[in-house]
Short mmCIF file of C-alpha atoms and ligand atoms in Angstrom, two decimals:
data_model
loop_
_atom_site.label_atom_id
_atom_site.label_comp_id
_atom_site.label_asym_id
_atom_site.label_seq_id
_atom_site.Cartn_x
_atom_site.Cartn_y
_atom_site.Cartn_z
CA UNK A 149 -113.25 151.03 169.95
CA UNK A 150 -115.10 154.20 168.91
CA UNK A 151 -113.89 157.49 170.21
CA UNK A 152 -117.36 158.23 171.60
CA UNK A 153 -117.16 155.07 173.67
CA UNK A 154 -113.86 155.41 174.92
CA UNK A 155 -113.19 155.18 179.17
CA UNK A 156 -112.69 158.47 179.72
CA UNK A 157 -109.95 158.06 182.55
CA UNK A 158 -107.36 155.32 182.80
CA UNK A 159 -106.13 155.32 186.25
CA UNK A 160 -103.21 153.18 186.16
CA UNK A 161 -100.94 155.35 184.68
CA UNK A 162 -97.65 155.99 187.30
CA UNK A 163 -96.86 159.47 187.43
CA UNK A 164 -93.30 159.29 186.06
CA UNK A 165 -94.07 156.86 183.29
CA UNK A 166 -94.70 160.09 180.43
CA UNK A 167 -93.28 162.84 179.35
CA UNK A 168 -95.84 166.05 179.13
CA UNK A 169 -92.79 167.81 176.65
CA UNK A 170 -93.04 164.86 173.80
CA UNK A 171 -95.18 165.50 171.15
CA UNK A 172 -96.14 162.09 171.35
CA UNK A 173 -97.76 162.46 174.23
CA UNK A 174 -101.01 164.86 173.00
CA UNK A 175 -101.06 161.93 170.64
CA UNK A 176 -102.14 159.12 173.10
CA UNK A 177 -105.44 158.24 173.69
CA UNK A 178 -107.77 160.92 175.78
CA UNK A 179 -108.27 158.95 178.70
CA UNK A 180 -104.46 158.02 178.83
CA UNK A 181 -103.85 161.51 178.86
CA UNK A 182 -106.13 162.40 181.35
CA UNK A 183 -104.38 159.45 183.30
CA UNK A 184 -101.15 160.93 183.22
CA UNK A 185 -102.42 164.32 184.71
CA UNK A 186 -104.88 162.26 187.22
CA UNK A 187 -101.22 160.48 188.75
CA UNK A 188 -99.56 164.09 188.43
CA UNK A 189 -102.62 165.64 190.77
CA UNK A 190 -102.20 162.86 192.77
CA UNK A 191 -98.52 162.27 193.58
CA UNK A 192 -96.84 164.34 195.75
CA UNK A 193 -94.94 167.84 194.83
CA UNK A 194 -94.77 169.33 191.02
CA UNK A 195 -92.78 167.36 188.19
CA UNK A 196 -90.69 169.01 186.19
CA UNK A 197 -90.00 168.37 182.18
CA UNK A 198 -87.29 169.52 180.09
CA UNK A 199 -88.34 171.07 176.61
CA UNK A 200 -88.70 168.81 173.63
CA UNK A 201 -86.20 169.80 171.12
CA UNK A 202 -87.80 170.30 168.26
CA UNK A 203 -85.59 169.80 165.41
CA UNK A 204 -86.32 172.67 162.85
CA UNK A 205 -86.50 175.16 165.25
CA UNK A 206 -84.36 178.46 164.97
CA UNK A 207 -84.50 179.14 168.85
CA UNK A 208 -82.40 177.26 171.62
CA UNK A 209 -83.98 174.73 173.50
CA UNK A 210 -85.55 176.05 176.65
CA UNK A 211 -84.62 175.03 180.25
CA UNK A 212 -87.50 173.11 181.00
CA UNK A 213 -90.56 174.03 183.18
CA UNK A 214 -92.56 173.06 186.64
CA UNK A 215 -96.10 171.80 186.01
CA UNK A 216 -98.66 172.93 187.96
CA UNK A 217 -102.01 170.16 187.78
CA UNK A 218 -103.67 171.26 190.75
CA UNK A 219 -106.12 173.76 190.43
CA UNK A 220 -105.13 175.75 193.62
CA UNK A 221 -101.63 176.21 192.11
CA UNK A 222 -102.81 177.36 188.79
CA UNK A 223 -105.39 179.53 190.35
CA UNK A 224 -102.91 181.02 192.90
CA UNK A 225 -99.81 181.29 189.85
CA UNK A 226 -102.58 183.34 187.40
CA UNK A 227 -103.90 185.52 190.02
CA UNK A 228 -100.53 186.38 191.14
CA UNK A 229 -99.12 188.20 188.51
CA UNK A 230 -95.99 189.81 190.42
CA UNK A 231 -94.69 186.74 191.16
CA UNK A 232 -95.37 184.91 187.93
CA UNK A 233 -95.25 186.97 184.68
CA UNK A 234 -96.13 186.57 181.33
CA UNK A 235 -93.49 189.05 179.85
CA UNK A 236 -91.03 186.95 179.50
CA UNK A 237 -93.43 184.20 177.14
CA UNK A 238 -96.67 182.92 177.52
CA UNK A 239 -96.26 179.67 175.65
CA UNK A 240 -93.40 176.77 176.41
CA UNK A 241 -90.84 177.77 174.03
CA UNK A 242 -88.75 181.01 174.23
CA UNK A 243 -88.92 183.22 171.55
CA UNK A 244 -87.21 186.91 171.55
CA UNK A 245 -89.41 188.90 173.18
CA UNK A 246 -90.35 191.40 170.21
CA UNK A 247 -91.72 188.16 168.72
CA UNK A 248 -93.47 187.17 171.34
CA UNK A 249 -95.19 190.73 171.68
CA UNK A 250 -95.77 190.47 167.70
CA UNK A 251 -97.73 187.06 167.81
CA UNK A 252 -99.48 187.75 171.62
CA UNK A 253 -99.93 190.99 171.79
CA UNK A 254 -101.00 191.72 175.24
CA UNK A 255 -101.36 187.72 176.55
CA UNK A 256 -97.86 188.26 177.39
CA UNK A 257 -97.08 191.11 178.31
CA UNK A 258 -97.12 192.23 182.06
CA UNK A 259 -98.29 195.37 183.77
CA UNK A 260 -98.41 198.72 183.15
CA UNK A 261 -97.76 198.13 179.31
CA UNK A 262 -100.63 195.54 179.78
CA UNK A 263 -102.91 197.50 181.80
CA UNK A 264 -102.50 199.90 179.55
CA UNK A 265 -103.52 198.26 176.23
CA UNK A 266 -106.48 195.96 177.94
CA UNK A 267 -107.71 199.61 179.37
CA UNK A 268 -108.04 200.64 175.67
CA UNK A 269 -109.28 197.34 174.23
CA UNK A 270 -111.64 196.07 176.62
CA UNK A 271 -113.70 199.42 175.29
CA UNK A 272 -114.39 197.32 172.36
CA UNK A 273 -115.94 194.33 174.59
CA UNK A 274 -118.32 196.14 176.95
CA UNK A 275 -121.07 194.92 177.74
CA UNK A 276 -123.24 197.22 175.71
CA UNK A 277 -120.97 195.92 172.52
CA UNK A 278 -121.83 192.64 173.32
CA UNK A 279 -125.19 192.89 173.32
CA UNK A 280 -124.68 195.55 169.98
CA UNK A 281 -123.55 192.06 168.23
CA UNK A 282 -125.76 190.04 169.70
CA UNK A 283 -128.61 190.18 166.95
CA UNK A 284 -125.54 189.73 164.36
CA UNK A 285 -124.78 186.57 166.11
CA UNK A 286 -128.09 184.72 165.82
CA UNK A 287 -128.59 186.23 162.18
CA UNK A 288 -125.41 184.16 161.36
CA UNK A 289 -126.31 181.19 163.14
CA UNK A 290 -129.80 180.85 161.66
CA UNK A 291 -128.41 181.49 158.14
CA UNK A 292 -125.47 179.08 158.74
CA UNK A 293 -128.18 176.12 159.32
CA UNK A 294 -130.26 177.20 156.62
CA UNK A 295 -127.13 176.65 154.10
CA UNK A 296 -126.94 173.24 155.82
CA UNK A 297 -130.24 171.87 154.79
CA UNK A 298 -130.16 173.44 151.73
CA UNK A 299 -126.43 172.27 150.73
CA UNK A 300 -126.72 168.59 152.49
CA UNK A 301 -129.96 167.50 151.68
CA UNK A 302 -128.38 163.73 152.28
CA UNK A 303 -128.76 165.52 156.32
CA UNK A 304 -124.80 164.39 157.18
CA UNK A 305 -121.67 166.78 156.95
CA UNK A 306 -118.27 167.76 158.13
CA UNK A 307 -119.28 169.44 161.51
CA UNK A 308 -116.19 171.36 162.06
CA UNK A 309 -115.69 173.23 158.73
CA UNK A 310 -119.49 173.64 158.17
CA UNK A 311 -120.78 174.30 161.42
CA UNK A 312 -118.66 175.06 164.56
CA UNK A 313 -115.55 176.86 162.34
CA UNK A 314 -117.48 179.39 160.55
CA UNK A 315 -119.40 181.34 163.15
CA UNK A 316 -116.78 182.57 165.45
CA UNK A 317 -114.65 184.26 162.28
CA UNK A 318 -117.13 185.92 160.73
CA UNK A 319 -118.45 187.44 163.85
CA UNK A 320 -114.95 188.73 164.55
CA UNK A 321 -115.03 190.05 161.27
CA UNK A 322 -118.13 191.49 161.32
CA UNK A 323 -117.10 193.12 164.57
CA UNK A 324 -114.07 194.77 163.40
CA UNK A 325 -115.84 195.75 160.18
CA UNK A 326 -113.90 193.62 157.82
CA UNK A 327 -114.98 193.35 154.68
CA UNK A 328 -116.66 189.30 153.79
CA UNK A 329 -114.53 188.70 150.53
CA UNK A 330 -111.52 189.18 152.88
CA UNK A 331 -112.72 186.12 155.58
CA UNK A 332 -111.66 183.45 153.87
CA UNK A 333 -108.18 184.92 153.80
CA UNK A 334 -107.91 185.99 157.52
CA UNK A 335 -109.44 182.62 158.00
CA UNK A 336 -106.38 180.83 156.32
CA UNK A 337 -103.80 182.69 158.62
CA UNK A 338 -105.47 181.53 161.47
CA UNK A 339 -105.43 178.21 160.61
CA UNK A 340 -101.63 178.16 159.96
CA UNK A 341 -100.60 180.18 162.62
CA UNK A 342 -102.07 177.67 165.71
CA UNK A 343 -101.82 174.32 163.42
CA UNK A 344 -97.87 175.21 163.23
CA UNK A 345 -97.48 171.96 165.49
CA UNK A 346 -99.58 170.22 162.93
CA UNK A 347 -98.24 169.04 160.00
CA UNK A 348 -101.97 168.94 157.82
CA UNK A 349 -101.49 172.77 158.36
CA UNK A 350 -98.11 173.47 156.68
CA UNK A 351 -97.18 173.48 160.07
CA UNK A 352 -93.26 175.45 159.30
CA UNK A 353 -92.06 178.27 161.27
CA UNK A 354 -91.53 179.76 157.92
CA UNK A 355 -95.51 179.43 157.32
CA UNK A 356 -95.88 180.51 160.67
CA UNK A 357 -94.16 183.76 160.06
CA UNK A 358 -95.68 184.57 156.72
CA UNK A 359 -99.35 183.94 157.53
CA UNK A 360 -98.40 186.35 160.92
CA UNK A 361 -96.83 188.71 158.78
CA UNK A 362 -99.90 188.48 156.23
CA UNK A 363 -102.30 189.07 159.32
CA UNK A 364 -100.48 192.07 160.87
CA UNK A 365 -100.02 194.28 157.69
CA UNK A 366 -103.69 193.55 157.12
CA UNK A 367 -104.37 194.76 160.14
CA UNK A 368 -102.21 197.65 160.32
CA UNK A 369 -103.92 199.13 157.05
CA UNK A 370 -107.51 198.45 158.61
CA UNK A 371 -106.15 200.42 161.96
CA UNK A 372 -105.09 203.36 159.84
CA UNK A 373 -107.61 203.37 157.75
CA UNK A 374 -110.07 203.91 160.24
CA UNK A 375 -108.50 206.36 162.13
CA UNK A 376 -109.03 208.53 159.52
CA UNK A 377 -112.36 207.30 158.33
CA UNK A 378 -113.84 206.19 161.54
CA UNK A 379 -117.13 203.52 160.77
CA UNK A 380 -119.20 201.83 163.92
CA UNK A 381 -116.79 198.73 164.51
CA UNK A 382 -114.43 197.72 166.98
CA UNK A 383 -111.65 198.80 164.86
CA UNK A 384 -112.82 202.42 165.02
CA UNK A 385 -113.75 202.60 168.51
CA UNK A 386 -110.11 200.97 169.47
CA UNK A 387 -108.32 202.86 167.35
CA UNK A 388 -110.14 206.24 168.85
CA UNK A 389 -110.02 204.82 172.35
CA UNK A 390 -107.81 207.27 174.76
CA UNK A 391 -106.60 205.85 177.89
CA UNK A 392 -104.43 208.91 180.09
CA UNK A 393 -104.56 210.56 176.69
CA UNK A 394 -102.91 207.58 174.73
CA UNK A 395 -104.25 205.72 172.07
CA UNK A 396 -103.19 202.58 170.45
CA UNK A 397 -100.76 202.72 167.59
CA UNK A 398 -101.38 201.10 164.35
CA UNK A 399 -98.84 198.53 164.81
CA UNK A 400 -100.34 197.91 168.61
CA UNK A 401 -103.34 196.87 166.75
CA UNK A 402 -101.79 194.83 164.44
CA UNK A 403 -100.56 192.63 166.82
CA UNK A 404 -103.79 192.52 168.58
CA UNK A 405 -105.81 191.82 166.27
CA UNK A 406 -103.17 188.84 165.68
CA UNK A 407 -104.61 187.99 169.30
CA UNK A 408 -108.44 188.13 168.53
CA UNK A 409 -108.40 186.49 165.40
CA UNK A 410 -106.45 183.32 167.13
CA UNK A 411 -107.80 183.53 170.58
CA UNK A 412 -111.35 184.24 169.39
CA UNK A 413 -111.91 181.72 166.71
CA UNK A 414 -110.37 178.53 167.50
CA UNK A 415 -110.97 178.55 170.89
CA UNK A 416 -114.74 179.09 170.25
CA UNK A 417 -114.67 176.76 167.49
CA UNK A 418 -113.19 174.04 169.44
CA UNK A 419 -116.01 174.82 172.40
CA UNK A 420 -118.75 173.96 169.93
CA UNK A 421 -116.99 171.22 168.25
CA UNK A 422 -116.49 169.37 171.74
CA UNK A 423 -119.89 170.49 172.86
CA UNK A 424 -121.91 168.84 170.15
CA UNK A 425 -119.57 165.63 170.82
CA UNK A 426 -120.52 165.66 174.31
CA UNK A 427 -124.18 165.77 173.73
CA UNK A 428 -123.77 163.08 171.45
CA UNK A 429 -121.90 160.61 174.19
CA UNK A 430 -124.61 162.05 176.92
CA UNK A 431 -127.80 161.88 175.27
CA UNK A 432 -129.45 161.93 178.90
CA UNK A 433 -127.94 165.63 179.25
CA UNK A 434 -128.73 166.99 175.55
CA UNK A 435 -132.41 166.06 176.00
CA UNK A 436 -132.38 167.85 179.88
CA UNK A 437 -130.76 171.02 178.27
CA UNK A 438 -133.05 170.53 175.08
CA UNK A 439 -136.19 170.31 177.39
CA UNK A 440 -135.63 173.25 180.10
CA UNK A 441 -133.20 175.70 177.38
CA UNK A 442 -134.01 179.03 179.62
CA UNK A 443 -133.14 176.72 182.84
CA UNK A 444 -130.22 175.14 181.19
CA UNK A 445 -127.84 177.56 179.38
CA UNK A 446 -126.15 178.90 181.83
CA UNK A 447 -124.48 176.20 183.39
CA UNK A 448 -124.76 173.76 180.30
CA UNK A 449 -122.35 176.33 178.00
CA UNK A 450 -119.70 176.97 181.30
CA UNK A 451 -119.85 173.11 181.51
CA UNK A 452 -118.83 172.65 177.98
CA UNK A 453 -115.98 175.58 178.00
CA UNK A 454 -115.27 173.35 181.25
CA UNK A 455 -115.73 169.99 179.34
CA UNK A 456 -113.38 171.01 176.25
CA UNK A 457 -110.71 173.20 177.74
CA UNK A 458 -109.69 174.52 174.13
CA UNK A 459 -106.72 176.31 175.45
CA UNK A 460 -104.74 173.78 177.42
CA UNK A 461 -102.34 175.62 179.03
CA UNK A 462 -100.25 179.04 179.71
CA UNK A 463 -96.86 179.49 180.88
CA UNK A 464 -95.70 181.93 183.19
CA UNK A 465 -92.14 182.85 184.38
CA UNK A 466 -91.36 182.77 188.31
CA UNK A 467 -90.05 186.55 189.25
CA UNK A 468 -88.62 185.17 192.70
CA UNK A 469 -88.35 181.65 194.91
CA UNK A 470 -91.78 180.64 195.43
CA UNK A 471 -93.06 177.11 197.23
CA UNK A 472 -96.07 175.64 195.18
CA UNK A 473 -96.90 172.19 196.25
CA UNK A 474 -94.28 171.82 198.80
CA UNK A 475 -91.46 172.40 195.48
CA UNK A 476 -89.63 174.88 195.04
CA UNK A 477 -89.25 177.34 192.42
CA UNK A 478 -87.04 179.10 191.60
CA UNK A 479 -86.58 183.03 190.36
CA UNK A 480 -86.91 182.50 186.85
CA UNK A 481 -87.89 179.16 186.37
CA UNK A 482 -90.48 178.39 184.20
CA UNK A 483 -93.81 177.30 184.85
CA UNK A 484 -96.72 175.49 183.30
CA UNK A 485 -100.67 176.04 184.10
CA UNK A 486 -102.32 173.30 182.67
CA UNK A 487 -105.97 174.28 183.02
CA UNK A 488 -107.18 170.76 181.30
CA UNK A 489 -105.84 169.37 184.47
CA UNK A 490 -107.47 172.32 187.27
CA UNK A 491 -110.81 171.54 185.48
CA UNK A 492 -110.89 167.93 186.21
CA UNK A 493 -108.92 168.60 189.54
CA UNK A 494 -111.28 166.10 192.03
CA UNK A 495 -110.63 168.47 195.05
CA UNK A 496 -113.00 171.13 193.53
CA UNK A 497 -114.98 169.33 191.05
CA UNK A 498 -117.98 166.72 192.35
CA UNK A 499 -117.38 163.60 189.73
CA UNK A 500 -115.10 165.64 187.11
CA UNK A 501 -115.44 163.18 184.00
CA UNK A 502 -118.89 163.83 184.63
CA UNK A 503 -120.49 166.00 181.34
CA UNK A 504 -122.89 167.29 183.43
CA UNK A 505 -125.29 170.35 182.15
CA UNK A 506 -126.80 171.30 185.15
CA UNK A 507 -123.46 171.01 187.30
CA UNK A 508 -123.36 174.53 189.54
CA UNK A 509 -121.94 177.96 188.12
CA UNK A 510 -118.38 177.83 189.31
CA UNK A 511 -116.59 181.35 189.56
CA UNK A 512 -113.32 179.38 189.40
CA UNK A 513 -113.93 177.24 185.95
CA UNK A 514 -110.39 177.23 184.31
CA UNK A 515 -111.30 177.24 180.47
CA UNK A 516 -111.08 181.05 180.26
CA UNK A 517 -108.14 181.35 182.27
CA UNK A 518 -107.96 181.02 186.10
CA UNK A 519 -108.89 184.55 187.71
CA UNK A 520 -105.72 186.62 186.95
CA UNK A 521 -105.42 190.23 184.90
CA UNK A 522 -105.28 188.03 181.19
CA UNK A 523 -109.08 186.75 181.96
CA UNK A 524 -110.29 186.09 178.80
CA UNK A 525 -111.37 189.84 177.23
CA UNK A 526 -114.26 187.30 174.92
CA UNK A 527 -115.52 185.26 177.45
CA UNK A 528 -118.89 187.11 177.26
CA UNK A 529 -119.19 186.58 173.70
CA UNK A 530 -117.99 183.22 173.59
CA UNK A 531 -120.60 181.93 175.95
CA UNK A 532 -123.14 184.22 173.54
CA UNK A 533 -121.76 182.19 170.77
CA UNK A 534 -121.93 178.66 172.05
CA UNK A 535 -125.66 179.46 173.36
CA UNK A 536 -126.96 180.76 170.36
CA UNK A 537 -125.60 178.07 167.95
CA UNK A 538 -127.06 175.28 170.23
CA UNK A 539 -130.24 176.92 170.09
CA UNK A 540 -130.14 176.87 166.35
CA UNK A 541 -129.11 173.80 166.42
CA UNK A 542 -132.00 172.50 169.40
CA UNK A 543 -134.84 174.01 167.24
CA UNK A 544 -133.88 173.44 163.56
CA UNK A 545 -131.46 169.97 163.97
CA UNK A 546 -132.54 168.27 166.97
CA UNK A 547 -131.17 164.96 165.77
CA UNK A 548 -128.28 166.21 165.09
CA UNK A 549 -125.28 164.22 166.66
CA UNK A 550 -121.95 163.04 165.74
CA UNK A 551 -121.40 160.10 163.51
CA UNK A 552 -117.51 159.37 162.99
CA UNK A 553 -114.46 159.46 164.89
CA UNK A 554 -112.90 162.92 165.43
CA UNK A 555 -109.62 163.50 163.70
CA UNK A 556 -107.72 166.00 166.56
CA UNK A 557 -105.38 168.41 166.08
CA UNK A 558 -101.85 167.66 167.04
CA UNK A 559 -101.39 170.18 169.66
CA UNK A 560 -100.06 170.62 173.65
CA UNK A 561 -101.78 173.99 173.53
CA UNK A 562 -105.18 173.74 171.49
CA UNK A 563 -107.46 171.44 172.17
CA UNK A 564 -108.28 171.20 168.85
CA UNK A 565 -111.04 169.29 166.51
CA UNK A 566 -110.41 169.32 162.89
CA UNK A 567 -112.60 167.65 161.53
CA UNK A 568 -116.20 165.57 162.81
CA UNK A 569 -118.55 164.02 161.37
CA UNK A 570 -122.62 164.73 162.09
CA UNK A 571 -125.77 163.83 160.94
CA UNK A 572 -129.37 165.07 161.80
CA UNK A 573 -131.89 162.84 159.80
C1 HEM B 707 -114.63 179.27 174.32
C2 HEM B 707 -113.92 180.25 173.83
C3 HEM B 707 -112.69 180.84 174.48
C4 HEM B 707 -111.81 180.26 175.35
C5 HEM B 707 -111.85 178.86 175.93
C6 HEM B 707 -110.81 181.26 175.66
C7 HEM B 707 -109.75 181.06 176.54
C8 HEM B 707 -108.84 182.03 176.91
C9 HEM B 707 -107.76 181.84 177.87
C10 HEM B 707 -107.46 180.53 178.61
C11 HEM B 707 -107.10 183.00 177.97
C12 HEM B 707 -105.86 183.28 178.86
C13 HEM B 707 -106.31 183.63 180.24
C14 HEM B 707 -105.18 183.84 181.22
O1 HEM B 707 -103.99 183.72 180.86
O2 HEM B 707 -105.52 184.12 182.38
C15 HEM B 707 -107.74 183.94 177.07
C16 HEM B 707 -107.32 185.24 176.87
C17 HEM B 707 -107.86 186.08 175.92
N1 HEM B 707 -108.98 185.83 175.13
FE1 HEM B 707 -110.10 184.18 175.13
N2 HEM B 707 -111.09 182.40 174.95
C18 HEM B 707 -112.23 182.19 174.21
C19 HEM B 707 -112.86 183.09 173.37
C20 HEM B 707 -112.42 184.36 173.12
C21 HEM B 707 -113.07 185.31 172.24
C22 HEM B 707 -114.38 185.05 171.49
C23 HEM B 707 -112.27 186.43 172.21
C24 HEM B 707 -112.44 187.70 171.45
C25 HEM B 707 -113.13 187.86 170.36
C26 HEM B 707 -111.15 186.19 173.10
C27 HEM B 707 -110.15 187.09 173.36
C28 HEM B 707 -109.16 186.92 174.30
C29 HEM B 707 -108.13 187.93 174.58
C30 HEM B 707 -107.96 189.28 173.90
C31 HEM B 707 -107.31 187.39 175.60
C32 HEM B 707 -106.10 188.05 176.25
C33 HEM B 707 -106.47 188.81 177.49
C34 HEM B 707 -105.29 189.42 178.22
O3 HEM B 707 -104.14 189.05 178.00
O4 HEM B 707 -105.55 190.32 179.04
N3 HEM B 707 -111.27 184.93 173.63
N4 HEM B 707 -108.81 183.33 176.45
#
């Protein structure tokens, strides 16, 4: 059966008949998957998994983790940051926690050191930068469909690589002033460092760590470098930024910029990627968003971030006993926010396997985290991005639609695309 035509929920999965930890798991088909975490909303109190232990891994196998699936538990864990911290990791596996600082930056750290360094980056995402990169963002767009028609005259290509995976990257480029011959480069790191669960990716720790490593002392050397010659991109005004008379070290930005490059670029990547997939399976909703676009955006590019879920979860670490879903957890546990699962929770969404552009603005959509102090810092731009490359895409490449099946990325944390194909003629 096609993946477009594919039930998109299999209810007859029992609730201890998976386990969330395997690998094999985020291999199974969608709707299985979204059967497993239907029975785990539905059956009484949390599950708990222990950690999959990966063989080539340097670091000891964790002790496990509580799952929360509804999305009152991963609203209340996320916007209740003293009792469940991201210091101590904000992905399954452990890793020492100068490593964990290295690859995520501020996503897990806690407060003040995070307060601290979102105070000084978030000057970089205002909303007067925003709108600053706005004009940059539809430049790129238009010119990214006009190497389309030029370059695939046959009107079919890869949609991923040609049109969903360029955009984000070079506006994050662009907006930290990095040079274009360097893209392709910084594009490659990416790539490795969140396909290291996938092996078409080179997927090795030891990859892992270089293409990091690659990243950071890239960074570093842009951070310095415009310290002293300060230019009009977000490097420069981080980099001069003073919160209570501190700034942000070059090796602070290093490890940020680690963070925007990953967090900024997949996850928009994978937005548009699922996007264009759902208009494909709902033609009924592309042509209502096609035909009222000023009416429409709004709600149709929250319902796609909603739809795709490209991050798929967060882990926190309990900092006392706590009772979520009549279980309880204990001072240090670990614990799991699956937002695929809060944004198909049936308690808050009306028909959640619905793909449904005009569905109402909800303030407590999951896909860009659930309310707490690591909101997503892009969110703003993201939604600017998704809008603007439908647009291009609704006036230039209205046919457009998907054509094959999608070949996914092997991943419990990205909900990843990599590669999908389209047509327009
Ligand atoms: C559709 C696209 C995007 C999705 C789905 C997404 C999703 C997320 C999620 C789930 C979090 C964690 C929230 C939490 O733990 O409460 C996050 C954090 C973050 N995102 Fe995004 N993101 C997207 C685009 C972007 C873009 C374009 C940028 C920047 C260029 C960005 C920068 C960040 C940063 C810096 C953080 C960390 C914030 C903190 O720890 O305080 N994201 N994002």
């Amino acid at each position: 059966m096609s993946d477009l035509q594919t039930p998109l929920l299999d209810t007859t999965i029992a609730a201890d008949s998976f386990d969330l930890s395997n690998p094999e798991f985020w291999l199974l088909p969608r709707d299985v998957r979204e059967g497993a975490f239907y029975a785990l909303r539905n059956a009484p109190g949390l599950h708990f998994y222990d950690e999959f232990p990966f063989p080539d891994s340097p670091f000891p196998v964790g002790d496990g983790y509580w799952s929360l699936v509804s999305h009152e538990d991963v609203w209340f864990a996320s916007r209740n940051p003293q009792l469940f911290i991201s210091g101590k990791g904000s992905n399954i596996q452990d890793l020492p926690i100068e490593m964990a600082e290295f690859f995520g930056s501020m996503i897990a750290m806690d407060d003040p050191k995070h307060f601290r360094l979102r105070s000084i980056v978030s000057k970089g995402f205002t909303p007067k930068e925003i709108t600053r990169v706005e004009g940059y963002v539809r430049e790129k767009a238009k010119t990214l469909i006009d190497g389309l028609l030029e370059r695939f005259p046959e009107g079919s290509c890869d949609f991923v690589t040609e049109v969903a995976a360029p955009m984000p990257l070079q506006i994050i480029c662009e907006m930290m002033g990095i040079p274009a011959a360097d893209e392709a480069q910084i594009f490659n790191w990416t790539n490795v460092i969140l396909g290291a669960g996938d092996p078409e990716f080179g997927g090795t720790l030891d990859a892992l760590m270089a293409a990091a490593l690659g990243m950071f002392t890239y960074a570093q050397a842009l951070g310095e470098d415009r310290l002293k010659t300060p230019g009009d991109d977000l490097t420069s005004i981080m980099m001069h930024a003073e919160v209570d008379g501190e700034r942000l070290t070059a090796q602070e930005f290093g490890s940020f910029f680690i963070l925007l490059a990953v967090a900024g670029n997949e996850t928009t990547r994978n937005a548009i990627s699922h996007g264009m997939r759902a208009l494909t399976q709902y033609p009924d909703q592309k042509e209502l968003w096609w035909n009222d676009w000023e009416g429409t955006t709004k709600t149709a590019v929250d319902e796609i971030v909603r739809w795709a879920t490209p991050v798929i979860h967060f882990r926190r670490t309990a900092t006392e006993d706590v009772t979520l879903s009549n279980t309880k957890i204990e001072a240090g546990q670990k614990v799991v926010l699956w937002y695929c699962s809060a944004n198909r929770d049936e308690r808050v969404w009306s028909n959640p396997f619905e793909f449904d552009v005009r569905r109402p603005l909800q303030p407590h959509q999951a896909g860009f985290g659930a309310g707490g102090p690591h909101f997503c810092l892009g969110a703003n731009l993201a939604r600017r991005e998704i809008a603007v490359m439908f647009d291009e895409i609704r006036r230039r490449l209205p046919n457009m639609r998907i054509v094959g099946e999608p070949a996914y990325l092997e991943s419990n944390f990205i909900n990843g695309i990599k590669r999908l194909e389209c047509a327009w003629k």
